[in-house]
Amino acid sequence: MCVCVCVCVFDDRAWYPLGRIIGGTIYPGLMVTSAAIYHILNWLHISIDVRNVCVFLAPLFSSFTTIVTYHLAKELKSPGAGLVAAVMIAIVPGYISRSVAGSYDNEGIAIFCMLLTYYMWIKAVKTGTLFWSTMAALAYFYMVSSWGGYVFLINIIPLHVLTLMITGRFSHRVYVAYSSLYVIGTILSMQISFVGFQPVSTSEHMGAFGVFGLCQIHAFVDYVRSHLNKNQFDTLFRAVISTIAAAGVLTLAVLAALGKIAPWTGRFYSLLDPSYAKNNIPIIASVSEHQPTAWSSFYFDLQMLTFMFPVGLYFCFSNLTDENIFIILYGVLSIYFAGVMVRLMLVLAPVMCILSGIAVSSLLSTYMKQIDDVKVEKKKQRFEGNYFMRSEIATLFVCVMSVFLVMYTLHCTWVTSEAYSSPSIVLSARGHDGSRIIFDDFREAYYWLRHNTPEDAKVMSWWDYGYQITAMANRTILVDNNTWNNTHISRVGQAMASSEDKAYQIMRELDVDYVLVIFGGLTGYSSDDINKFLWMVRIGGSTDKGTHIKEHDYYTPAGEFRVDKEGSPTLLNCLMYKMCYYRFGQVYTEGGKPPGYDRVRNVEIGNKDFELDVLEEAYTTEHWIVRIYKVKDLPNRGA
Amino acid sequence: MRGCRYLLLCVLVGVLALGWCQGELNKDLVNKKIERKVDITSQVVKIATKITLENSGAAPVKSFLVALTPEEKEKLSSIIVQSGGSVLKIRETKVDEQPDVAFYKVDLREPLNPSKTVNVDVEYILTHILEPYPASIQQGEKQLVKYSGNHYVLSPYPTTTQTTTVAVPSPNIESYSRLKPTAHTDTSITYGPYESVAAFSEDAMSIHYENNSPFLTVTRLERMIEVSHWGNIAVEETIDVLHNGASLKGPFSRYDYQREHNSYSSIKSFKTIIPASAKDVYYRDEIGNISTSHMRIQDDAVELDLRPRFPLFGGWKTHYKIGYNVPSYEYLYSSGDEYLLKLRIIDHVFDDMTIDELLLTIILPEGVRNIKLETPYPVERLADTLHYTYLDTVGRPVVSLTKKNMVEAHIQDLSLHYRFPSLLMLQEPLLVVLAFFLLFLMVILYVRLDLTLSKDEATESKMRVSSHCEQVHTHHEKRARLYEKLEEEIHKLKSSKDVAQSQTTTKKIQASIKDETQFINDLVGKIRADSTDYADKVAELQKVDKALRECVVQQLTNVEKLVSGKMSKQQYMDTDNPLHRKKEEALERIKSLLSAI
């Protein structure tokens, strides 16, 4: 029922003048979950604000994740491994980064859903009952409703089945588990309107479908084999398999050529080929989360798990079962994907914890036993000469492991407090005397917009700030973080990158009342719009209407991007430059430096004394981080 | 019941008013002397008039009239008439001869006898009467406002002599109307004295001057008071503030604002004063905590220096919440089950404040009855509603009232009488206890209920076996400890050489070992019913144990022999070593068996 409600909702406050069909462009899981919790609590007269529900949803679900991780690792190895894995995931920074209070994001619940599905899947494979397969399908449905990352899931489970087939571990249990999961899960997932018919039409889902077919064939072959003798069977098998393979490949090719199967979508392609997105889709490459992961960030987010991961893999290999094959596949694949995209560190973190949990628990239980033995049979040492200094080494090992675990805890606490605990909307810096200076400029500007502009005012800004403006300023915006329409974003990029006259035409066309830019030159806040500007140029120039915007115009002849006197004239006269640096040329920012010294780029700006013709300064925040301009009306005729 | 009472009251008032209207103006009264002070330094206009009334007639006079022009009436926020330090009763009324003028009838404390005089002070406050002129200014400009009034004091009685002093904030006056005699100093303009002014004289006064004091209006104040009988009163005020001075024309330049300090009429911050006992103060809005505020705790009050997120220029508005807790013992008085809540209808928001609209809601505890409200000035009481929050069942009664156009003079206490049986205090804790009890009860029942359709023999027998095996473990542990004791005895015997003493203890120990072994033997039978596998293992354990026991007993007899000299030392060593080894082997075997069980 909730899904239907979502479908009907149309948001005319964003993507002006297009608007956005909410149900068709988002995964509803997060909202439905929070609304359900809110209504249940209020029905019980626990009068909690919906905002508080949203704020604490991610921490709540991360605690659920901990529980599910325990059960998953318990299924894979032992309760001990489960406990260690749960403890590890409870504090791993890679996951905390997305589950702190206030991070109301799809990923917050999606990781829980993903692990829940894996747990149900493993249960289903182990028992081969319809009950667990159906539960797995339901968990999968919840996952589909909450995050686009479900594609990972619907590929890894078939891959697991395929591996089981190849290794000759295919059984009735697997057949029941996968067939029911695929059928129920696919039908359920098609109920999400954002997903729609994708599960039967796009190539991302074809793997799952193919494996489903293979399952049927495999089962049928097994059945035939039980009725024929070996020779007959072999002949039959060879003939049938070659025909089917040829027919299958042909059908796929034809369907793809006819466009019945959608080509690989950009985001997924960039997973397989890291340079794909950068070369083809600037909007995907422009997000820092979509950049390849640096090695240091693996250590930063996972610490000792990076080293325990191979150990865990070893233990899984040493005791190969159906479910261990699954976790091996999951681990290896996700480590590849995490290397491609920083954002997917989130998918890697749970499997790292599980495998490390298995490793630590196996190692400790091996060595702890040796210590235990020694204590009980103190007197009988002379009869146990098979290991040299058995207890001492065991003790030493356990001590080293404890030190590792303590270091892990300390590291996690430090990373969490240092990197993931501060709100990104309120910035803080240390003053000369060590006191804390708070830059609350974002909220200042948004609140000004909320109360001192007409209620139907249209605000143009780069898409990064779209959601913030919608939520905090409650004003209509042109583009937001749901980057569903590339050309519209490109139009905004063109306006920012054009000269004032051209930009004015675009802004009139889009009916813009206010323009908002983020400027860090006074405070040294480095992720401002000038530093993002090249992306605006690239995205702006990537569509037909923006062919007049060429990236090389914004570079100096030497190919540098500079805002000082050497900078290209196109850059120094474009709308974005003018909005950021309007009247900044008079400001002394640092002692001993000329006025108009930009503290992010560390240069004196090149174009200082200019006036704005089509805009007027409407508001600038205390530290100049947010600057809002009002678009002037057309001048009166003859004036 | 209450309706009836109101009806009665209305009728009474109506009758009184009618009766008075027919009783026209009293022509006998004369204003001997009027001194008026008009304060237009802030955004509100405070007018204080000192009148010396004389009864020139023959009959004593009980009451007199105060007149206001229609414009003043419209902007009037509060009016107080005092005489000799006590407040006089005042009531709005109408006079047929002068339908446009608003009148207030003031009852004198004691009738004014013929040819006697009395001094009365009339103080009233007008809001929104100062008009910004020009209506919009640029960022660096000063704010000019226009005051329009009356050169004479409007009175239904003739006046012998009157003077008006207008206090202005600065010497910068663009223009002012002159009705001679007038005098102008830096901070005031004096009109008069005017002699023998007829009743209802009017002459337009207009002053156009610079006024940069904060023109800040609370357009709506929602004050919510939540009373808890557990000792706390929570106050939360949701405030909409508008700068209603001259509106800002053209751009706002942050550079000019920071460098040149020429934004005269803009408001950067203001002070709010809340009760001294307030704690847990918060200052926030829809998007979270507002980080720019300071709190100073003083002896008699807590002073908050509130800075909105952005400076307020003319026409700009903001919205915020301020909340705090105060202990209830300062405001809540009780006698038995009867309670009296006495607290302020509004509190100070900023100096010279004006509040266009107030909505006060008081949330009382669940189960409160017989609510009676008394206010020091008339307010409009809204219908009572119910409020549901944590652990509520029937809902908390909410008393709400509203009033328009309020100023600082309205900061006064209201009294709310109600009845609250103190036993109801226990309702919520009991509710929690009950809820948890039910929860636990359900869990208890659930774990004891067997909801399976068919009995699962396999798991049940498995569970039986495992419980039996556990018993085997405990018994075996006991036995192992007994063995240890036995060995200790052997050691003791070696040193003490007291065979008789040792024999008694070892006998006892051996008997207990036998008991334990018997227990385990019984268990073997039980286990065999479910699992022969485990039973075999336990039987094996028993066998090994028997070997072990024999070894130990042999050792014991050897030692006894050694001590009593029946065996030489060498002989003892020779027999003991193989025994020891055997024992070790047995122990090792037992260990592996135990771990398998």
mmCIF file of N, CA and C in Angstrom, chain A residues 370-443:
data_model
loop_
_atom_site.group_PDB
_atom_site.id
_atom_site.type_symbol
_atom_site.label_atom_id
_atom_site.label_comp_id
_atom_site.label_asym_id
_atom_site.label_seq_id
_atom_site.Cartn_x
_atom_site.Cartn_y
_atom_site.Cartn_z
ATOM 1 N N GLN A 370 45.763 -24.440 23.865
ATOM 2 C CA GLN A 370 47.097 -24.819 24.319
ATOM 3 C C GLN A 370 47.376 -24.233 25.695
ATOM 4 N N ILE A 371 46.942 -23.009 25.906
ATOM 5 C CA ILE A 371 47.153 -22.398 27.224
ATOM 6 C C ILE A 371 46.346 -23.143 28.263
ATOM 7 N N ASP A 372 45.087 -23.450 27.919
ATOM 8 C CA ASP A 372 44.202 -24.148 28.851
ATOM 9 C C ASP A 372 44.814 -25.468 29.290
ATOM 10 N N ASP A 373 45.272 -26.246 28.313
ATOM 11 C CA ASP A 373 45.830 -27.561 28.588
ATOM 12 C C ASP A 373 46.914 -27.480 29.639
ATOM 13 N N VAL A 374 47.778 -26.542 29.435
ATOM 14 C CA VAL A 374 48.941 -26.423 30.297
ATOM 15 C C VAL A 374 48.533 -26.169 31.731
ATOM 16 N N LYS A 375 47.513 -25.386 31.892
ATOM 17 C CA LYS A 375 47.128 -25.042 33.256
ATOM 18 C C LYS A 375 46.618 -26.260 34.007
ATOM 19 N N VAL A 376 45.789 -27.049 33.337
ATOM 20 C CA VAL A 376 45.174 -28.177 34.018
ATOM 21 C C VAL A 376 46.222 -29.246 34.351
ATOM 22 N N GLU A 377 47.114 -29.470 33.416
ATOM 23 C CA GLU A 377 48.044 -30.575 33.620
ATOM 24 C C GLU A 377 49.454 -30.069 33.855
ATOM 25 N N LYS A 378 49.565 -29.255 34.847
ATOM 26 C CA LYS A 378 50.835 -28.606 35.111
ATOM 27 C C LYS A 378 51.946 -29.631 35.361
ATOM 28 N N LYS A 379 51.568 -30.679 36.072
ATOM 29 C CA LYS A 379 52.620 -31.594 36.519
ATOM 30 C C LYS A 379 53.115 -32.493 35.399
ATOM 31 N N LYS A 380 52.291 -32.596 34.331
ATOM 32 C CA LYS A 380 52.593 -33.645 33.364
ATOM 33 C C LYS A 380 53.328 -33.136 32.142
ATOM 34 N N GLN A 381 54.019 -31.993 32.306
ATOM 35 C CA GLN A 381 54.640 -31.384 31.141
ATOM 36 C C GLN A 381 55.672 -32.298 30.477
ATOM 37 N N ARG A 382 56.354 -33.043 31.274
ATOM 38 C CA ARG A 382 57.449 -33.826 30.671
ATOM 39 C C ARG A 382 56.951 -34.874 29.684
ATOM 40 N N PHE A 383 55.651 -35.171 29.699
ATOM 41 C CA PHE A 383 55.157 -36.164 28.741
ATOM 42 C C PHE A 383 54.713 -35.554 27.423
ATOM 43 N N GLU A 384 54.776 -34.249 27.322
ATOM 44 C CA GLU A 384 54.248 -33.613 26.114
ATOM 45 C C GLU A 384 55.357 -32.885 25.382
ATOM 46 N N GLY A 385 56.218 -33.624 24.780
ATOM 47 C CA GLY A 385 57.363 -33.000 24.143
ATOM 48 C C GLY A 385 57.171 -32.677 22.677
ATOM 49 N N ASN A 386 55.923 -32.822 22.159
ATOM 50 C CA ASN A 386 55.793 -32.684 20.712
ATOM 51 C C ASN A 386 55.943 -31.252 20.207
ATOM 52 N N TYR A 387 55.628 -30.224 21.046
ATOM 53 C CA TYR A 387 55.840 -28.832 20.619
ATOM 54 C C TYR A 387 56.806 -28.169 21.564
ATOM 55 N N PHE A 388 57.641 -27.333 20.975
ATOM 56 C CA PHE A 388 58.636 -26.638 21.787
ATOM 57 C C PHE A 388 57.993 -25.423 22.452
ATOM 58 N N MET A 389 58.093 -25.304 23.753
ATOM 59 C CA MET A 389 57.562 -24.166 24.512
ATOM 60 C C MET A 389 56.117 -23.847 24.100
ATOM 61 N N ARG A 390 55.315 -24.906 24.120
ATOM 62 C CA ARG A 390 53.974 -24.796 23.595
ATOM 63 C C ARG A 390 53.175 -23.667 24.270
ATOM 64 N N SER A 391 53.146 -23.696 25.594
ATOM 65 C CA SER A 391 52.297 -22.733 26.290
ATOM 66 C C SER A 391 52.815 -21.314 26.132
ATOM 67 N N GLU A 392 54.121 -21.156 26.166
ATOM 68 C CA GLU A 392 54.685 -19.812 26.067
ATOM 69 C C GLU A 392 54.322 -19.177 24.732
ATOM 70 N N ILE A 393 54.509 -19.981 23.691
ATOM 71 C CA ILE A 393 54.208 -19.434 22.364
ATOM 72 C C ILE A 393 52.728 -19.125 22.238
ATOM 73 N N ALA A 394 51.914 -20.045 22.769
ATOM 74 C CA ALA A 394 50.477 -19.812 22.725
ATOM 75 C C ALA A 394 50.130 -18.531 23.468
ATOM 76 N N THR A 395 50.701 -18.355 24.654
ATOM 77 C CA THR A 395 50.430 -17.156 25.439
ATOM 78 C C THR A 395 50.861 -15.924 24.668
ATOM 79 N N LEU A 396 52.054 -16.006 24.098
ATOM 80 C CA LEU A 396 52.567 -14.865 23.352
ATOM 81 C C LEU A 396 51.615 -14.515 22.213
ATOM 82 N N PHE A 397 51.175 -15.566 21.513
ATOM 83 C CA PHE A 397 50.300 -15.311 20.369
ATOM 84 C C PHE A 397 49.007 -14.644 20.809
ATOM 85 N N VAL A 398 48.443 -15.177 21.896
ATOM 86 C CA VAL A 398 47.174 -14.611 22.371
ATOM 87 C C VAL A 398 47.383 -13.163 22.777
ATOM 88 N N CYS A 399 48.535 -12.893 23.415
ATOM 89 C CA CYS A 399 48.823 -11.510 23.813
ATOM 90 C C CYS A 399 48.901 -10.611 22.591
ATOM 91 N N VAL A 400 49.624 -11.082 21.562
ATOM 92 C CA VAL A 400 49.771 -10.260 20.354
ATOM 93 C C VAL A 400 48.407 -9.990 19.736
ATOM 94 N N MET A 401 47.598 -11.044 19.707
ATOM 95 C CA MET A 401 46.265 -10.881 19.125
ATOM 96 C C MET A 401 45.443 -9.874 19.925
ATOM 97 N N SER A 402 45.568 -9.953 21.256
ATOM 98 C CA SER A 402 44.834 -9.004 22.096
ATOM 99 C C SER A 402 45.299 -7.591 21.796
ATOM 100 N N VAL A 403 46.606 -7.426 21.652
ATOM 101 C CA VAL A 403 47.121 -6.098 21.337
ATOM 102 C C VAL A 403 46.527 -5.605 20.019
ATOM 103 N N PHE A 404 46.478 -6.496 19.035
ATOM 104 C CA PHE A 404 45.882 -6.122 17.746
ATOM 105 C C PHE A 404 44.446 -5.653 17.929
ATOM 106 N N LEU A 405 43.706 -6.438 18.724
ATOM 107 C CA LEU A 405 42.294 -6.102 18.904
ATOM 108 C C LEU A 405 42.141 -4.774 19.624
ATOM 109 N N VAL A 406 43.003 -4.554 20.624
ATOM 110 C CA VAL A 406 42.934 -3.282 21.355
ATOM 111 C C VAL A 406 43.280 -2.136 20.412
ATOM 112 N N MET A 407 44.301 -2.343 19.596
ATOM 113 C CA MET A 407 44.679 -1.303 18.640
ATOM 114 C C MET A 407 43.532 -1.013 17.679
ATOM 115 N N TYR A 408 42.866 -2.078 17.280
ATOM 116 C CA TYR A 408 41.731 -1.921 16.364
ATOM 117 C C TYR A 408 40.661 -1.043 17.011
ATOM 118 N N THR A 409 40.362 -1.347 18.270
ATOM 119 C CA THR A 409 39.347 -0.562 18.979
ATOM 120 C C THR A 409 39.768 0.896 19.053
ATOM 121 N N LEU A 410 41.028 1.119 19.435
ATOM 122 C CA LEU A 410 41.497 2.494 19.568
ATOM 123 C C LEU A 410 41.420 3.211 18.218
ATOM 124 N N HIS A 411 41.862 2.512 17.178
ATOM 125 C CA HIS A 411 41.855 3.114 15.845
ATOM 126 C C HIS A 411 40.432 3.489 15.430
ATOM 127 N N CYS A 412 39.511 2.538 15.649
ATOM 128 C CA CYS A 412 38.129 2.796 15.250
ATOM 129 C C CYS A 412 37.559 3.999 15.991
ATOM 130 N N THR A 413 37.828 4.054 17.284
ATOM 131 C CA THR A 413 37.316 5.174 18.064
ATOM 132 C C THR A 413 37.887 6.482 17.532
ATOM 133 N N TRP A 414 39.175 6.432 17.260
ATOM 134 C CA TRP A 414 39.834 7.654 16.791
ATOM 135 C C TRP A 414 39.272 8.100 15.442
ATOM 136 N N VAL A 415 39.158 7.149 14.507
ATOM 137 C CA VAL A 415 38.666 7.508 13.174
ATOM 138 C C VAL A 415 37.251 8.047 13.268
ATOM 139 N N THR A 416 36.436 7.359 14.071
ATOM 140 C CA THR A 416 35.045 7.778 14.167
ATOM 141 C C THR A 416 34.941 9.184 14.722
ATOM 142 N N SER A 417 35.719 9.460 15.768
ATOM 143 C CA SER A 417 35.601 10.788 16.370
ATOM 144 C C SER A 417 36.228 11.841 15.473
ATOM 145 N N GLU A 418 37.264 11.462 14.755
ATOM 146 C CA GLU A 418 38.003 12.441 13.961
ATOM 147 C C GLU A 418 37.289 12.727 12.645
ATOM 148 N N ALA A 419 36.887 11.657 11.970
ATOM 149 C CA ALA A 419 36.452 11.841 10.584
ATOM 150 C C ALA A 419 34.950 11.752 10.399
ATOM 151 N N TYR A 420 34.260 10.997 11.231
ATOM 152 C CA TYR A 420 32.860 10.729 10.912
ATOM 153 C C TYR A 420 31.868 11.314 11.897
ATOM 154 N N SER A 421 32.344 12.018 12.906
ATOM 155 C CA SER A 421 31.406 12.478 13.916
ATOM 156 C C SER A 421 30.964 13.914 13.735
ATOM 157 N N SER A 422 31.724 14.701 12.992
ATOM 158 C CA SER A 422 31.346 16.106 12.918
ATOM 159 C C SER A 422 30.350 16.306 11.790
ATOM 160 N N PRO A 423 29.329 17.097 12.065
ATOM 161 C CA PRO A 423 28.366 17.350 11.011
ATOM 162 C C PRO A 423 29.031 18.118 9.879
ATOM 163 N N SER A 424 28.663 17.795 8.637
ATOM 164 C CA SER A 424 29.329 18.476 7.536
ATOM 165 C C SER A 424 28.709 19.832 7.277
ATOM 166 N N ILE A 425 27.581 20.097 7.927
ATOM 167 C CA ILE A 425 26.927 21.368 7.641
ATOM 168 C C ILE A 425 27.440 22.475 8.558
ATOM 169 N N VAL A 426 27.967 22.106 9.703
ATOM 170 C CA VAL A 426 28.575 23.104 10.588
ATOM 171 C C VAL A 426 30.069 22.846 10.575
ATOM 172 N N LEU A 427 30.828 23.815 10.121
ATOM 173 C CA LEU A 427 32.271 23.627 10.034
ATOM 174 C C LEU A 427 32.904 24.255 11.263
ATOM 175 N N SER A 428 34.048 23.727 11.614
ATOM 176 C CA SER A 428 34.720 24.359 12.744
ATOM 177 C C SER A 428 36.206 24.446 12.444
ATOM 178 N N ALA A 429 36.831 25.417 13.043
ATOM 179 C CA ALA A 429 38.266 25.602 12.839
ATOM 180 C C ALA A 429 38.865 26.074 14.153
ATOM 181 N N ARG A 430 40.171 25.963 14.253
ATOM 182 C CA ARG A 430 40.847 26.433 15.460
ATOM 183 C C ARG A 430 41.325 27.864 15.225
ATOM 184 N N GLY A 431 41.055 28.711 16.196
ATOM 185 C CA GLY A 431 41.528 30.086 16.092
ATOM 186 C C GLY A 431 43.002 30.165 16.478
ATOM 187 N N HIS A 432 43.569 31.364 16.423
ATOM 188 C CA HIS A 432 44.987 31.530 16.746
ATOM 189 C C HIS A 432 45.279 31.147 18.187
ATOM 190 N N ASP A 433 44.311 31.381 19.069
ATOM 191 C CA ASP A 433 44.522 31.090 20.485
ATOM 192 C C ASP A 433 44.045 29.697 20.854
ATOM 193 N N GLY A 434 43.739 28.873 19.854
ATOM 194 C CA GLY A 434 43.322 27.506 20.145
ATOM 195 C C GLY A 434 41.850 27.352 20.411
ATOM 196 N N SER A 435 41.121 28.467 20.434
ATOM 197 C CA SER A 435 39.685 28.351 20.682
ATOM 198 C C SER A 435 38.992 27.867 19.404
ATOM 199 N N ARG A 436 37.781 27.367 19.583
ATOM 200 C CA ARG A 436 37.086 26.808 18.436
ATOM 201 C C ARG A 436 36.222 27.877 17.779
ATOM 202 N N ILE A 437 36.353 27.990 16.479
ATOM 203 C CA ILE A 437 35.496 28.914 15.742
ATOM 204 C C ILE A 437 34.508 28.067 14.959
ATOM 205 N N ILE A 438 33.248 28.437 15.067
ATOM 206 C CA ILE A 438 32.223 27.665 14.363
ATOM 207 C C ILE A 438 31.772 28.445 13.144
ATOM 208 N N PHE A 439 31.767 27.775 12.007
ATOM 209 C CA PHE A 439 31.211 28.394 10.798
ATOM 210 C C PHE A 439 29.849 27.772 10.551
ATOM 211 N N ASP A 440 28.820 28.487 10.933
ATOM 212 C CA ASP A 440 27.456 27.967 10.761
ATOM 213 C C ASP A 440 26.803 28.617 9.554
ATOM 214 N N ASP A 441 27.607 28.884 8.537
ATOM 215 C CA ASP A 441 27.130 29.711 7.432
ATOM 216 C C ASP A 441 26.055 29.048 6.580
ATOM 217 N N PHE A 442 26.159 27.729 6.419
ATOM 218 C CA PHE A 442 25.176 27.070 5.563
ATOM 219 C C PHE A 442 23.777 27.268 6.122
ATOM 220 N N ARG A 443 23.629 26.980 7.410
ATOM 221 C CA ARG A 443 22.298 27.094 7.993
ATOM 222 C C ARG A 443 21.838 28.544 8.025
#
